[in-house]
CSV table of C-alpha atoms in Angstrom, one decimal:
chain,number,residue,atom,x,y,z
A,1340,MET,CA,154.5,157.6,81.2
A,1341,ARG,CA,151.4,159.2,82.8
A,1342,ARG,CA,149.7,159.0,79.4
A,1343,CYS,CA,150.5,155.3,79.2
A,1344,ILE,CA,149.1,154.7,82.7
A,1345,ARG,CA,145.9,156.6,81.7
A,1346,ILE,CA,145.5,154.5,78.6
A,1347,CYS,CA,146.0,151.3,80.5
A,1348,ALA,CA,143.5,152.4,83.2
A,1349,CYS,CA,140.9,153.3,80.6
A,1350,ALA,CA,141.5,150.0,78.8
A,1351,ALA,CA,141.1,148.1,82.1
A,1352,ALA,CA,137.9,150.0,82.9
A,1353,ALA,CA,136.5,149.2,79.5
A,1354,LEU,CA,137.2,145.5,80.0
A,1355,ALA,CA,135.9,145.5,83.5
A,1356,ILE,CA,132.5,147.1,82.7
A,1357,PRO,CA,131.2,144.3,80.4
A,1358,SER,CA,132.6,141.7,82.8
A,1359,VAL,CA,130.7,143.2,85.8
A,1360,SER,CA,127.6,143.7,83.6
A,1361,GLY,CA,127.8,140.1,82.4
A,1362,ALA,CA,128.3,138.9,86.0
A,1363,GLN,CA,125.3,140.9,87.2
A,1364,MET,CA,123.2,139.6,84.3
A,1365,SER,CA,124.3,136.0,85.0
A,1366,LEU,CA,123.3,136.4,88.6
A,1367,ARG,CA,119.9,137.8,87.6
A,1368,GLU,CA,119.3,135.0,85.1
A,1369,THR,CA,120.1,132.2,87.5
A,1370,PRO,CA,116.9,130.2,87.8
A,1371,ARG,CA,115.6,130.5,91.3
A,1372,MET,CA,112.2,128.8,90.8
A,1373,GLU,CA,111.3,125.3,89.8
A,1374,ALA,CA,108.1,123.6,88.8
A,1375,GLY,CA,107.4,120.0,87.8
A,1376,ALA,CA,105.0,117.2,87.4
A,1377,ALA,CA,105.5,113.4,87.9
A,1378,PHE,CA,103.9,110.0,87.7
A,1379,GLU,CA,103.5,108.4,91.1
A,1380,TYR,CA,103.5,104.8,92.3
A,1381,ALA,CA,102.4,104.5,95.9
A,1382,GLN,CA,103.6,101.7,98.2
A,1383,PRO,CA,101.7,101.4,101.5
A,1384,VAL,CA,103.7,100.5,104.6
A,1385,GLY,CA,102.8,99.4,108.1
A,1386,ASP,CA,99.1,99.0,109.0
A,1387,PHE,CA,98.0,100.6,105.8
A,1388,ARG,CA,99.6,97.8,103.8
A,1389,GLN,CA,97.3,95.3,105.4
A,1390,ASN,CA,94.3,96.9,103.7
A,1391,VAL,CA,95.7,98.6,100.6
A,1392,ARG,CA,98.1,96.9,98.1
A,1393,GLN,CA,99.2,99.8,95.9
A,1394,GLY,CA,98.2,103.0,94.2
A,1395,PHE,CA,98.8,105.1,91.1
A,1396,GLY,CA,98.6,108.8,90.4
A,1397,GLY,CA,100.3,112.0,89.7
A,1398,ALA,CA,101.9,114.9,91.5
A,1399,GLY,CA,103.1,118.5,91.0
A,1400,HIS,CA,105.5,120.6,92.8
A,1401,PHE,CA,106.8,124.2,93.0
A,1402,VAL,CA,110.1,125.3,94.6
A,1403,PHE,CA,111.1,128.9,95.3
A,1404,GLY,CA,114.8,129.4,95.9
A,1405,ILE,CA,115.6,131.7,98.8
A,1406,ASP,CA,119.3,132.2,98.0
A,1407,PRO,CA,120.7,133.2,94.5
A,1408,ASP,CA,121.9,129.7,93.7
A,1409,ALA,CA,118.6,128.1,94.9
A,1410,ILE,CA,120.3,125.8,97.3
A,1411,VAL,CA,117.8,126.5,100.1
A,1412,GLY,CA,114.2,126.8,99.0
A,1413,ILE,CA,110.5,126.5,100.0
A,1414,ARG,CA,108.7,123.6,98.3
A,1415,VAL,CA,105.0,123.1,97.8
A,1416,ASP,CA,103.7,119.6,96.8
A,1417,ALA,CA,100.3,118.3,95.7
A,1418,GLY,CA,99.5,114.8,94.7
A,1419,PHE,CA,96.6,112.5,93.8
A,1420,ILE,CA,96.6,108.7,94.4
A,1421,ASN,CA,94.0,106.2,93.3
A,1422,TYR,CA,94.3,103.0,95.3
A,1423,GLY,CA,91.3,101.0,94.1
A,1424,ASN,CA,88.3,100.8,91.9
A,1425,ASP,CA,85.1,98.7,91.9
A,1426,THR,CA,83.1,98.6,88.7
A,1427,HIS,CA,79.6,97.2,88.1
A,1428,TYR,CA,77.2,97.3,85.1
A,1429,VAL,CA,73.7,97.8,86.4
A,1430,PRO,CA,70.3,98.7,85.0
A,1431,PHE,CA,69.6,102.4,84.8
A,1432,SER,CA,66.7,102.0,87.3
A,1433,SER,CA,64.3,99.4,88.6
A,1434,SER,CA,61.7,100.6,86.0
A,1435,VAL,CA,64.2,101.0,83.1
A,1436,ARG,CA,66.1,97.8,83.1
A,1437,ARG,CA,67.0,97.6,79.4
A,1438,ILE,CA,69.5,100.5,79.6
A,1439,ILE,CA,72.7,99.4,81.3
A,1440,VAL,CA,75.0,102.0,82.9
A,1441,ARG,CA,78.5,101.8,84.4
A,1442,GLU,CA,78.7,102.3,88.2
A,1443,GLU,CA,82.3,102.8,89.4
A,1444,THR,CA,83.5,103.4,92.9
A,1445,SER,CA,87.0,104.8,93.3
A,1446,ASN,CA,89.1,105.1,96.5
A,1447,ASN,CA,91.5,108.1,96.5
A,1448,ILE,CA,94.0,110.2,98.4
A,1449,PHE,CA,94.9,113.8,97.9
A,1450,VAL,CA,98.0,115.0,99.7
A,1451,ALA,CA,99.3,118.6,99.9
A,1452,SER,CA,102.3,119.8,101.9
A,1453,VAL,CA,104.7,122.7,102.3
A,1454,GLY,CA,108.2,122.8,103.7
A,1455,PRO,CA,112.0,123.4,103.2
A,1456,GLN,CA,114.1,121.9,100.5
A,1457,LEU,CA,117.9,121.7,100.3
A,1458,THR,CA,119.5,121.2,96.8
A,1459,LEU,CA,123.2,120.3,96.4
A,1460,PRO,CA,124.4,121.0,92.8
A,1461,ILE,CA,127.0,118.3,92.0
A,1462,GLY,CA,128.2,118.9,88.4
A,1463,ARG,CA,125.1,118.8,86.2
A,1464,VAL,CA,123.1,116.6,88.6
A,1465,ARG,CA,121.1,118.4,91.3
A,1466,PRO,CA,120.3,116.0,94.2
A,1467,TYR,CA,117.8,117.3,96.8
A,1468,VAL,CA,116.2,116.5,100.2
A,1469,ASN,CA,113.0,118.0,101.6
A,1470,ALA,CA,110.4,117.8,104.4
A,1471,GLY,CA,107.0,119.1,104.8
A,1472,ILE,CA,103.7,119.2,106.7
A,1473,GLY,CA,100.3,119.3,105.2
A,1474,LEU,CA,96.9,117.5,104.7
A,1475,ALA,CA,95.9,114.0,103.6
A,1476,TYR,CA,92.4,113.9,102.2
A,1477,PHE,CA,90.9,110.3,101.9
A,1478,PHE,CA,87.8,110.1,99.8
A,1479,THR,CA,85.6,107.5,98.0
A,1480,GLN,CA,83.4,108.5,95.1
A,1481,THR,CA,80.8,106.7,93.1
A,1482,SER,CA,80.0,107.8,89.5
A,1483,LEU,CA,77.4,106.7,87.1
A,1484,ALA,CA,78.2,106.8,83.4
A,1485,THR,CA,77.0,105.4,80.1
A,1486,ASP,CA,78.0,101.9,79.2
A,1487,ASP,CA,81.0,103.1,77.1
A,1488,ASN,CA,81.9,105.7,79.9
A,1489,SER,CA,81.6,108.5,77.3
A,1490,GLN,CA,79.2,110.6,79.4
A,1491,GLN,CA,78.9,110.9,83.2
A,1492,ILE,CA,75.4,110.9,84.5
A,1493,ALA,CA,75.9,111.5,88.2
A,1494,GLN,CA,78.6,111.4,90.9
A,1495,THR,CA,78.6,111.4,94.7
A,1496,THR,CA,81.2,111.3,97.5
A,1497,ASN,CA,80.4,108.3,99.7
A,1498,TYR,CA,82.9,108.9,102.4
A,1499,SER,CA,85.8,111.3,103.2
A,1500,ASP,CA,88.2,112.0,106.0
A,1501,ASN,CA,91.0,114.6,106.6
A,1502,SER,CA,94.3,113.8,108.4
A,1503,LEU,CA,97.5,115.6,109.2
A,1504,ALA,CA,100.4,114.4,107.1
A,1505,TYR,CA,104.2,114.7,107.5
A,1506,THR,CA,106.4,114.2,104.5
A,1507,ALA,CA,110.1,113.6,103.8
A,1508,GLY,CA,111.5,113.3,100.3
A,1509,ALA,CA,114.7,112.9,98.4
A,1510,GLY,CA,115.7,112.7,94.7
A,1511,PHE,CA,117.7,114.2,91.9
A,1512,ASN,CA,117.3,116.2,88.7
A,1513,ILE,CA,119.2,115.1,85.6
A,1514,PRO,CA,119.4,118.0,83.0
A,1515,LEU,CA,117.9,117.2,79.6
A,1516,THR,CA,118.3,120.7,78.1
A,1517,SER,CA,120.3,123.8,79.0
A,1518,GLY,CA,119.6,127.5,78.7
A,1519,ARG,CA,117.7,130.0,80.8
A,1520,SER,CA,114.9,127.5,81.6
A,1521,PRO,CA,116.5,124.1,81.7
A,1522,ILE,CA,114.3,121.0,81.7
A,1523,SER,CA,115.4,118.0,83.8
A,1524,LEU,CA,114.4,114.4,84.4
A,1525,ASN,CA,113.1,114.2,88.0
A,1526,VAL,CA,113.5,110.9,89.9
A,1527,GLY,CA,112.5,110.9,93.6
A,1528,ALA,CA,110.6,109.3,96.5
A,1529,ARG,CA,108.5,110.8,99.3
A,1530,TYR,CA,107.5,109.2,102.6
A,1531,ASN,CA,104.0,110.3,103.7
A,1532,SER,CA,103.3,109.7,107.3
A,1533,VAL,CA,99.7,109.8,108.4
A,1534,SER,CA,99.3,108.6,112.0
A,1535,SER,CA,95.5,108.0,111.9
A,1536,ALA,CA,92.9,108.0,109.1
A,1537,ARG,CA,89.5,106.5,108.3
A,1538,TYR,CA,89.2,105.3,104.7
A,1539,LEU,CA,87.4,102.8,102.5
A,1540,THR,CA,88.6,99.9,100.4
A,1541,LYS,CA,86.9,97.5,97.9
A,1542,GLY,CA,83.9,95.9,99.6
A,1543,ASP,CA,83.5,98.4,102.3
A,1544,ILE,CA,80.2,99.7,100.7
A,1545,MET,CA,77.4,97.2,100.7
A,1546,ASP,CA,74.0,97.6,99.2
A,1547,ASP,CA,71.2,97.3,101.7
A,1548,PRO,CA,67.7,98.4,100.7
A,1549,ASN,CA,66.5,98.3,104.3
A,1550,SER,CA,69.0,100.9,105.5
A,1551,GLN,CA,68.3,104.7,105.5
A,1552,PHE,CA,70.3,105.5,102.3
A,1553,GLY,CA,70.3,102.0,100.7
A,1554,ILE,CA,73.9,101.2,101.6
A,1555,ILE,CA,76.0,100.3,104.6
A,1556,ILE,CA,79.5,101.8,104.9
A,1557,THR,CA,82.2,100.1,107.0
A,1558,PRO,CA,85.4,102.2,107.1
A,1559,HIS,CA,88.9,101.1,108.2
A,1560,GLU,CA,90.8,103.1,110.8
A,1561,SER,CA,94.6,102.9,111.0
A,1562,ALA,CA,97.8,104.6,110.3
A,1563,ALA,CA,98.1,105.3,106.6
A,1564,ASP,CA,101.8,105.7,105.8
A,1565,PHE,CA,103.0,105.2,102.2
A,1566,ILE,CA,106.0,105.8,100.0
A,1567,ALA,CA,105.3,107.6,96.7
A,1568,TYR,CA,107.9,106.9,94.0
A,1569,GLN,CA,108.1,109.7,91.4
A,1570,LEU,CA,109.2,109.9,87.8
A,1571,GLY,CA,108.7,113.1,85.9
A,1572,VAL,CA,110.1,116.3,84.5
A,1573,SER,CA,110.8,119.7,86.0
A,1574,PHE,CA,112.0,123.0,84.7
A,1575,ARG,CA,113.7,125.9,86.3
A,1576,PHE,CA,113.0,129.6,85.5
């Protein structure tokens, strides 16, 4: 009888060891970090909508899961939005008028933020909500390039401004692959709240040979809130 008990105990221990080992490995292999990139469509709201119609760009994010299941995490976001371009074809200089170059002025926003994220795994889909605080950098640049835009000749920043930004986002990840580093389709939206900013739009830079720098700049000043709709991919590791 004792021999039978010993045999059963040894067998149970032999079965338990791989199970515990497998559970520990599964825990270690649970992806706690996430990185992704997305295409963005920006929809201005409030006062910002009176001056800017829309914008397009891209964004990237990184999430570090605090708990083993990555339900609570810290998220870092960075995104670039272009909300307008003004292009002219002009002579290279007043003395070289037979060479035509491309002069393009672009109006842009760079937003970076950091804050908490809460992810709720529901089956295979992982919906999430997040919030953050960061910086919104508004800048307008003019570049000079060859007629076919194959070579840039010069570039300058005409105007820039920094503002504090608060963000709130939500979305969900739909798995496309499985395994140790699953890839997912990421669909989401982020509200970017900027209480006050100075920025340029098309027509706010006027050529004036009588001014000190040959141009006159007339910036707008208002709240600059916008919603960024995102479609991209993310992977966990």
